[in-house]
Coordinates of C-alpha atoms and ligand atoms in Angstrom, one line a residue:
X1 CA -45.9 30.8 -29.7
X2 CA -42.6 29.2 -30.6
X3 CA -39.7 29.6 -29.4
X4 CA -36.3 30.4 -31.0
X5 CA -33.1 28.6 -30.2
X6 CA -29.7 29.9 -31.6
X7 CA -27.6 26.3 -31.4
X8 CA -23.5 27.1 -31.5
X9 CA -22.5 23.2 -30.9
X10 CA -18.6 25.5 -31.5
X11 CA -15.5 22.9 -30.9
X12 CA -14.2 19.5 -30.0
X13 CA -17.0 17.2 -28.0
X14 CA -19.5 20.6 -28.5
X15 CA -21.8 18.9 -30.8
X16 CA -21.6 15.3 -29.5
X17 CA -22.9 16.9 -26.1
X18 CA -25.0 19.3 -27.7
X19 CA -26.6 16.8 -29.9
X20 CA -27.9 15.2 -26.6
X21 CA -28.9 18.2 -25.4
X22 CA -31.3 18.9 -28.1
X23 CA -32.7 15.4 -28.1
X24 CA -34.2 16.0 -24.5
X25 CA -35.2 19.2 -25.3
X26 CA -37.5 17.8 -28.1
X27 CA -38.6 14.9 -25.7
X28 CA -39.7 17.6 -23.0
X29 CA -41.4 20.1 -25.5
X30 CA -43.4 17.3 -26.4
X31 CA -44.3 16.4 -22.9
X32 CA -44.7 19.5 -21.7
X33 CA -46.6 21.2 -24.9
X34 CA -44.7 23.6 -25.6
X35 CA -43.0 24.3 -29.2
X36 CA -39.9 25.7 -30.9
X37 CA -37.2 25.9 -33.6
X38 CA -33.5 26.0 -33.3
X39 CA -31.2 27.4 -35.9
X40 CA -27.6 26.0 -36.0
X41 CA -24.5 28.7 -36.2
X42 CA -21.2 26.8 -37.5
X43 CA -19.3 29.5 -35.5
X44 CA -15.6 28.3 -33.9
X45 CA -12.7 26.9 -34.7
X46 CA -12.9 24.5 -37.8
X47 CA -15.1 27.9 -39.7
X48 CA -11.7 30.2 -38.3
X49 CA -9.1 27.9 -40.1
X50 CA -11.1 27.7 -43.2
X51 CA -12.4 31.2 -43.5
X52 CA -10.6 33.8 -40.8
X53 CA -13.6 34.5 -39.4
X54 CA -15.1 34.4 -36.0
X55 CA -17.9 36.2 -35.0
X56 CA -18.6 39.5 -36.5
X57 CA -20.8 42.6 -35.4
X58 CA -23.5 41.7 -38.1
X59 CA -23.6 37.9 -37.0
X60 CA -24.2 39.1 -33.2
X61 CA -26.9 41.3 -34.6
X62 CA -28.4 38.2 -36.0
X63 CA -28.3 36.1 -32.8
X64 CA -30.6 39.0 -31.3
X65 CA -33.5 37.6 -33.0
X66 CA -33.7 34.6 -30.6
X67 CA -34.9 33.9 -27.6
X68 CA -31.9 32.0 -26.1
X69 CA -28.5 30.9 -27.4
X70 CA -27.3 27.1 -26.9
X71 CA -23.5 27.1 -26.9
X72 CA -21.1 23.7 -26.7
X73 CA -18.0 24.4 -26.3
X74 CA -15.3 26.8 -27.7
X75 CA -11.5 26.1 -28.4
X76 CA -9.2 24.6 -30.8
X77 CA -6.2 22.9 -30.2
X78 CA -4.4 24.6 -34.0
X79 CA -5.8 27.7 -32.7
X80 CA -3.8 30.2 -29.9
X81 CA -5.0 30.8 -26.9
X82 CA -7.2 33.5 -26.6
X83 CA -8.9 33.8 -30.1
X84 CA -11.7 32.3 -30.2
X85 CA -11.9 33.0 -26.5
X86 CA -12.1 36.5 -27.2
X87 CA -13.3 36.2 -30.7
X88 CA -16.6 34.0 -29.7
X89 CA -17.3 33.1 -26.1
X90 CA -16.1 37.1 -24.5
X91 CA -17.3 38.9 -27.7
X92 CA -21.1 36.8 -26.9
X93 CA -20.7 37.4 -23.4
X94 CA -20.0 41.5 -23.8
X95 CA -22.0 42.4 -26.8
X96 CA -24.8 40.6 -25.4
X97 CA -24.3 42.2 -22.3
X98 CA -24.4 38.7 -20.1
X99 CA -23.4 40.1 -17.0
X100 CA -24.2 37.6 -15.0
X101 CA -22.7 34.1 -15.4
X102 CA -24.7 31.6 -13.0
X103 CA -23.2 28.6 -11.9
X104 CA -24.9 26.5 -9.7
X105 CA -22.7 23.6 -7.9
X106 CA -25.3 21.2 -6.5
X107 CA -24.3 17.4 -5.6
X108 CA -26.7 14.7 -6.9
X109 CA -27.4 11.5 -5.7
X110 CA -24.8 8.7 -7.0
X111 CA -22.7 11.1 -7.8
X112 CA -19.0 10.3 -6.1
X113 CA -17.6 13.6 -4.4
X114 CA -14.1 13.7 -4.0
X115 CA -14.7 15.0 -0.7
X116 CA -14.7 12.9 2.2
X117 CA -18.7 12.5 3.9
X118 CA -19.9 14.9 1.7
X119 CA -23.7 14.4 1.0
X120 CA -25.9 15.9 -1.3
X121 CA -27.5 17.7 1.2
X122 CA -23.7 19.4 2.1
X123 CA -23.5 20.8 -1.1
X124 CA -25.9 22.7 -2.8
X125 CA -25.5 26.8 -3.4
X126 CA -24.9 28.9 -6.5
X127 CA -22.0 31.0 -7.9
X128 CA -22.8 35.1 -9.4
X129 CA -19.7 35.5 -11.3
X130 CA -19.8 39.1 -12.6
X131 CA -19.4 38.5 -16.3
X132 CA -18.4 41.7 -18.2
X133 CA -15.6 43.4 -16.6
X134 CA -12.6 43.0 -14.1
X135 CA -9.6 41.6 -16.0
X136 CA -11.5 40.0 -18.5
X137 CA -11.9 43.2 -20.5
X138 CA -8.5 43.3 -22.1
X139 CA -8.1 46.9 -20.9
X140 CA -3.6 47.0 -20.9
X141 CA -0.8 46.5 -22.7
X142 CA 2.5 45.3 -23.3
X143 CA 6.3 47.7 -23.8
X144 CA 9.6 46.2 -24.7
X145 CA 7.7 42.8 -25.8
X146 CA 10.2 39.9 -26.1
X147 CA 13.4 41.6 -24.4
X148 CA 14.5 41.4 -20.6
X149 CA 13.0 45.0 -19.9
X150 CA 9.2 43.7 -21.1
X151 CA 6.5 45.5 -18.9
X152 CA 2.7 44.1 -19.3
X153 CA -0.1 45.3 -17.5
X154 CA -3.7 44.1 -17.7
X155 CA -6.2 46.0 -15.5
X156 CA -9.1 44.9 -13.7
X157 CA -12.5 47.5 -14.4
X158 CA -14.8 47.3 -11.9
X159 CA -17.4 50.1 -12.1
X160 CA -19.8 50.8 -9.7
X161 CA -23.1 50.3 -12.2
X162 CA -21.3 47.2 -13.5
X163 CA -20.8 45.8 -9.6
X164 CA -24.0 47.2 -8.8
X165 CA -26.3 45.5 -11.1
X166 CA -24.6 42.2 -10.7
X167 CA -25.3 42.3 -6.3
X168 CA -28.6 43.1 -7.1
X169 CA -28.9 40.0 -9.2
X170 CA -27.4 38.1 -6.9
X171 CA -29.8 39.4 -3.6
X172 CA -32.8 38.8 -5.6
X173 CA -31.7 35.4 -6.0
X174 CA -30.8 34.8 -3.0
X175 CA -34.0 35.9 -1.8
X176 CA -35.8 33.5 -4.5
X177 CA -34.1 30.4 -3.4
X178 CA -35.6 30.9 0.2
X179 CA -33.2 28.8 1.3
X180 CA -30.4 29.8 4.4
X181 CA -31.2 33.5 2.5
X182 CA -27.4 34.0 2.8
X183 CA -25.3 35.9 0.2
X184 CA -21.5 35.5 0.4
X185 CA -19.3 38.4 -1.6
X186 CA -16.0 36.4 -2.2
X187 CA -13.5 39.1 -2.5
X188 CA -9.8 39.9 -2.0
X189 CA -10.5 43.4 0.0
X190 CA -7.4 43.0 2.4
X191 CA -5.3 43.2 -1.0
X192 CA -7.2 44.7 -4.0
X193 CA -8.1 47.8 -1.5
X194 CA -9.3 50.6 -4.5
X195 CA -11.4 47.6 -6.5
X196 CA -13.3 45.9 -4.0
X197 CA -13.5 48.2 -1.2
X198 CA -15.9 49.2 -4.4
X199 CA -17.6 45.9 -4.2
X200 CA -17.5 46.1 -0.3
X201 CA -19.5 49.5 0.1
X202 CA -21.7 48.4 -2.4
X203 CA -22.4 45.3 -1.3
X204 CA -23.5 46.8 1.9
X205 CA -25.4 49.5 0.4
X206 CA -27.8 47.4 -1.9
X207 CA -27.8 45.0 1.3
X208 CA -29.5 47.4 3.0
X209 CA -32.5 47.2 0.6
X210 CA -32.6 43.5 1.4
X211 CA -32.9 43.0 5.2
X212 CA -34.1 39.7 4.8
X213 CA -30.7 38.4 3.6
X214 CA -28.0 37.7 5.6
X215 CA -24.5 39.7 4.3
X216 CA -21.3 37.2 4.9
X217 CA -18.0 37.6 3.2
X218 CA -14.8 35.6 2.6
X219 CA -12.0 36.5 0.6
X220 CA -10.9 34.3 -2.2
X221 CA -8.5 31.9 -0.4
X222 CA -10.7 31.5 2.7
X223 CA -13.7 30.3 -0.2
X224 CA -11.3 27.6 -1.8
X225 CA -10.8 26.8 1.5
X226 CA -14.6 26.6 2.8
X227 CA -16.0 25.1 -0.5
X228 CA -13.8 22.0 0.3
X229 CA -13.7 22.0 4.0
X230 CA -17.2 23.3 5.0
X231 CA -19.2 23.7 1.3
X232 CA -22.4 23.6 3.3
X233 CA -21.8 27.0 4.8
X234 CA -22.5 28.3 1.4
X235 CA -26.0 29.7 -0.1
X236 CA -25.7 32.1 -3.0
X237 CA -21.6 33.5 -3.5
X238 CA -21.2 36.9 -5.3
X239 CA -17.8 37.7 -7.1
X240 CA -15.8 39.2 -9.6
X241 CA -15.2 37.7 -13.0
X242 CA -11.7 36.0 -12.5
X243 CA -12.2 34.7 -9.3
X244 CA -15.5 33.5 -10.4
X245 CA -13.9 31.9 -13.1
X246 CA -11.4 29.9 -10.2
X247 CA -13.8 28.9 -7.8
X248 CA -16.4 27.9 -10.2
X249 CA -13.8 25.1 -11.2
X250 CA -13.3 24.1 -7.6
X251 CA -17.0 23.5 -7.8
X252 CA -18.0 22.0 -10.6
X253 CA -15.3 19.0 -8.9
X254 CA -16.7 18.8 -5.8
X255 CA -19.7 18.7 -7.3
X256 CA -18.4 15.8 -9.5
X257 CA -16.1 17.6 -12.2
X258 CA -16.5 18.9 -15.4
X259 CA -18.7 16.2 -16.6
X260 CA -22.0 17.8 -14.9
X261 CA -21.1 21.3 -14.3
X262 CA -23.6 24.1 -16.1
X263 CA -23.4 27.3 -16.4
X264 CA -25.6 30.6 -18.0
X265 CA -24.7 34.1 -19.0
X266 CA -27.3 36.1 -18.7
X267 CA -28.7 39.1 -19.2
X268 CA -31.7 39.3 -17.1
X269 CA -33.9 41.7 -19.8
X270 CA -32.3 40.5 -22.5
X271 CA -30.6 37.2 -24.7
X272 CA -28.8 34.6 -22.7
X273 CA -26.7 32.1 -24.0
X274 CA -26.3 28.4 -21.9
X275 CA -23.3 25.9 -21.6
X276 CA -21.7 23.0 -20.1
X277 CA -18.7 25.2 -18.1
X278 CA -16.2 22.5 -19.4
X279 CA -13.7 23.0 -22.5
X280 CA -13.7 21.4 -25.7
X281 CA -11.7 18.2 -24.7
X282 CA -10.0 17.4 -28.0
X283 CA -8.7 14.0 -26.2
X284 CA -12.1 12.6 -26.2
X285 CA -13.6 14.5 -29.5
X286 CA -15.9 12.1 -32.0
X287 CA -15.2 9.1 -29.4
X288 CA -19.0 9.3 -27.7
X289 CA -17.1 9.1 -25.0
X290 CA -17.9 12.6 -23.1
X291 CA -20.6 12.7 -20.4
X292 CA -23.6 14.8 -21.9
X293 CA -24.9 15.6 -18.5
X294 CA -23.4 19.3 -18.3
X295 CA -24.6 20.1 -21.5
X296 CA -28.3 18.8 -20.8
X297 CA -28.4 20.2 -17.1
X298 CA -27.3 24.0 -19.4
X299 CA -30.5 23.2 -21.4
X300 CA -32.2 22.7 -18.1
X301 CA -31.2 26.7 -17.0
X302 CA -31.8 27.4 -20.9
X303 CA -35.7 26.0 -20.2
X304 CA -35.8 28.1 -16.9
X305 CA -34.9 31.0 -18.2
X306 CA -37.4 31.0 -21.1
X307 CA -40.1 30.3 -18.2
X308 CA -40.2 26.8 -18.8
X309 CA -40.1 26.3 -14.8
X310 CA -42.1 22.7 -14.8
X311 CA -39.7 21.5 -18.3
X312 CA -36.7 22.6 -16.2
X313 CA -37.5 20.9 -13.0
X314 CA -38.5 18.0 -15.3
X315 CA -34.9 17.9 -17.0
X316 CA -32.9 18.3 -13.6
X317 CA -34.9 15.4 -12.0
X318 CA -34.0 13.0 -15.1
X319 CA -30.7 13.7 -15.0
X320 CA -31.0 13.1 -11.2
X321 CA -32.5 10.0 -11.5
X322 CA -29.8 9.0 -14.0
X323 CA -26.9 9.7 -11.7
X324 CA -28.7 7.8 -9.2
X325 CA -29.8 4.6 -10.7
X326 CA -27.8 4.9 -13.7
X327 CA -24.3 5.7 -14.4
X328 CA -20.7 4.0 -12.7
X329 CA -18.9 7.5 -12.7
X330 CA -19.5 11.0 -14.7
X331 CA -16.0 10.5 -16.2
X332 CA -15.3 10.1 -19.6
X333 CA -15.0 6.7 -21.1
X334 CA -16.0 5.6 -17.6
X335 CA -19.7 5.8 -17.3
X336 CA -20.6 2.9 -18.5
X337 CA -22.1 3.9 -21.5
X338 CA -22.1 6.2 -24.8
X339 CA -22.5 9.8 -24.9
X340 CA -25.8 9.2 -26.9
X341 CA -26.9 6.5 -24.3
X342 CA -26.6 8.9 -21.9
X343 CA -29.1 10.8 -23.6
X344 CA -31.3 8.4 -24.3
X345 CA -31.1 7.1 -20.3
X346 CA -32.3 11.2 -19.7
X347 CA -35.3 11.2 -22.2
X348 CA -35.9 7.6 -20.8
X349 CA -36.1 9.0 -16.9
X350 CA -38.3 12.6 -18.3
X351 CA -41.4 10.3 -18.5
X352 CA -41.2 8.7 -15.0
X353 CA -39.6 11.6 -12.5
Ligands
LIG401 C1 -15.2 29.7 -18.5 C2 -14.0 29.6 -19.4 C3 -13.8 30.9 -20.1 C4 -13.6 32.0 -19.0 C5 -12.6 30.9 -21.1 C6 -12.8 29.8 -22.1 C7 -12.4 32.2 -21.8 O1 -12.9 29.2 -18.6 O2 -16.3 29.9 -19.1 O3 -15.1 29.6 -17.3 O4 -12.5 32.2 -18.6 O5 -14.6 32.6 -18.7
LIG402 MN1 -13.4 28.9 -16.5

């Protein structure tokens, strides 16, 4: 059996990071014994300004013949906001039905936290962003565009099926990690008091079917505020799509920035797609000057959810051991060595952790 990899490297540093990525994945498969093939999609921005095109129907229909989907980064800075957000990344995320985007903000050793006596230990939990709906799904409009008397409204869906499947996700994880066995819902119920008394009632609902778990909640304020004070309070958070996409940025800098932070949409029967959570960079693009780490730790959640559990350990531990023994900062331009070093330093570390 072999498995199939759709590769979109997509923007900026994408493919310098991405590049990296795929070299440790080819060092583990040969470790590990396991093979596959990768296809590369030129989808993004430089395709757009040559051709008009981002992604269409037919092309999505294509990436359903792989197992997973390898994504670097997506955004263009000739390109307006929002196209090949909602041309690429969204129109993946939706058509593939990725309702789940899983980010996990864990601390590793060597790695400087910008807050004060954190440890490793202090920070370690995981973020279930809902990943198909709320305000993301361009449901609104705009009257009187461009005059003084402009009205705009985007709405935020939240349906109970959509919320539903996402907490059940998010309990069975919960459950899996065995850790504290505590799931957070970070909400806004004293304010959004139709949409997540929705999320509240069905929180507790499905919790029911989980009395293992312990049920805590904290609106979205109080979270920014306990992931910096107190992160070690946290085991598994639950939320909506735009605050996931907020406090997932909070973590991935206390968890040392942009640099390591990984992320997965995924559709639990389905395809799921795998990416550093950090933009294209244009500053730093073709410099081999980006940290690969975010995109290798994605390939790590890519391995895990092919079933690849010992390759995924193995990948997380290398990269462990390299922010531990290894590199000055996770920075760009500051870690003391190349983008592809960096990769190298991982496949170096895969044979000895
Ligand atoms: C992310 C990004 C995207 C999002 C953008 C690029 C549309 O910020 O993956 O967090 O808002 O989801
Ligand atoms: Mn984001």
């Amino acid at each position: 059996m072999k498995y199939k990899l759709a590769v979109i490297p997509g923007d900026g540093t994408g493919p310098e990071v991405i590049c990296e990525g795929l070299k440790v994945l080819d060092a583990i498969a040969q470790q590990k014994g396991f093979a596959y093939e990768t296809q590369q999609f030129d989808f993004g921005g430089e395709r757009y300004l040559k051709t008009g095109e981002i992604l269409s129907d037919a092309e999505v229909e294509e990436l359903r013949r792989y197992d997973a989907i390898y994504l670097g980064a997506v955004g263009h800075p000739d390109i307006a906001p929002g196209i090949l957000e909602k041309g690429l990344l969204l129109k993946l995320r939706f058509d593939l039905d990725q309702y789940i985007n899983l980010r996990p903000v864990k601390l590793y050793a060597g790695v400087d936290c910008p807050l004060k006596d954190k440890k490793p230990e202090d920070i370690d939990f995981v973020v279930v962003r809902e990943n198909t709906e709320d305000l993301y799904v361009g449901v609104g409009g705009v009257m009187h565009k461009g005059t003084p008397d402009e009205i705009a409204v985007q709405e935020s869906i939240n349906t109970r099926k959509g919320v539903e499947r996402c907490l059940r996700y998010a309990f069975d994880l919960t459950r899996a990690r065995n850790k504290e066995k505590k799931l957070t819902l970070c909400a806004k119920t004293n304010v959004l008091t139709f949409a997540h008394d929705l999320w509240w009632r069905a929180f507790n609902e499905v919790g029911e079917e989980y009395p293992d778990v312990i049920r805590d909640y904290a609106h979205v304020d109080a979270t920014c505020m306990w992931m910096v004070k107190n992160p070690e309070f946290f085991d598994v958070i639950v939320t909506t799509n735009m605050f996931g996409d907020i406090i997932t940025d909070l973590g991935a800098m206390i968890q040392g920035g942009m640099g390591i932070a990984a992320g997965g949409n995924i559709n639990p029967g389905g395809l799921s797609m795998f990416e550093p959570i950090g933009g294209s960079a244009p500053k730093y693009t073709g410099k081999g000057v980006i940290n690969p780490l975010a995109a290798i730790c994605a390939l790590g959640m890519l391995l895990e959810a092919l079933g690849e559990k010992e390759a995924s350990a193995t990948v997380e531990n290398a990269v462990m051991s390299v922010t531990a023994n290894k590199l000055k900062s996770l920075s760009a331009g500051k870690m003391g060595y190349s983008t592809s070093e960096v990769g190298d330093l991982v496949v170096e570390a895969l044979a000895n952790v």
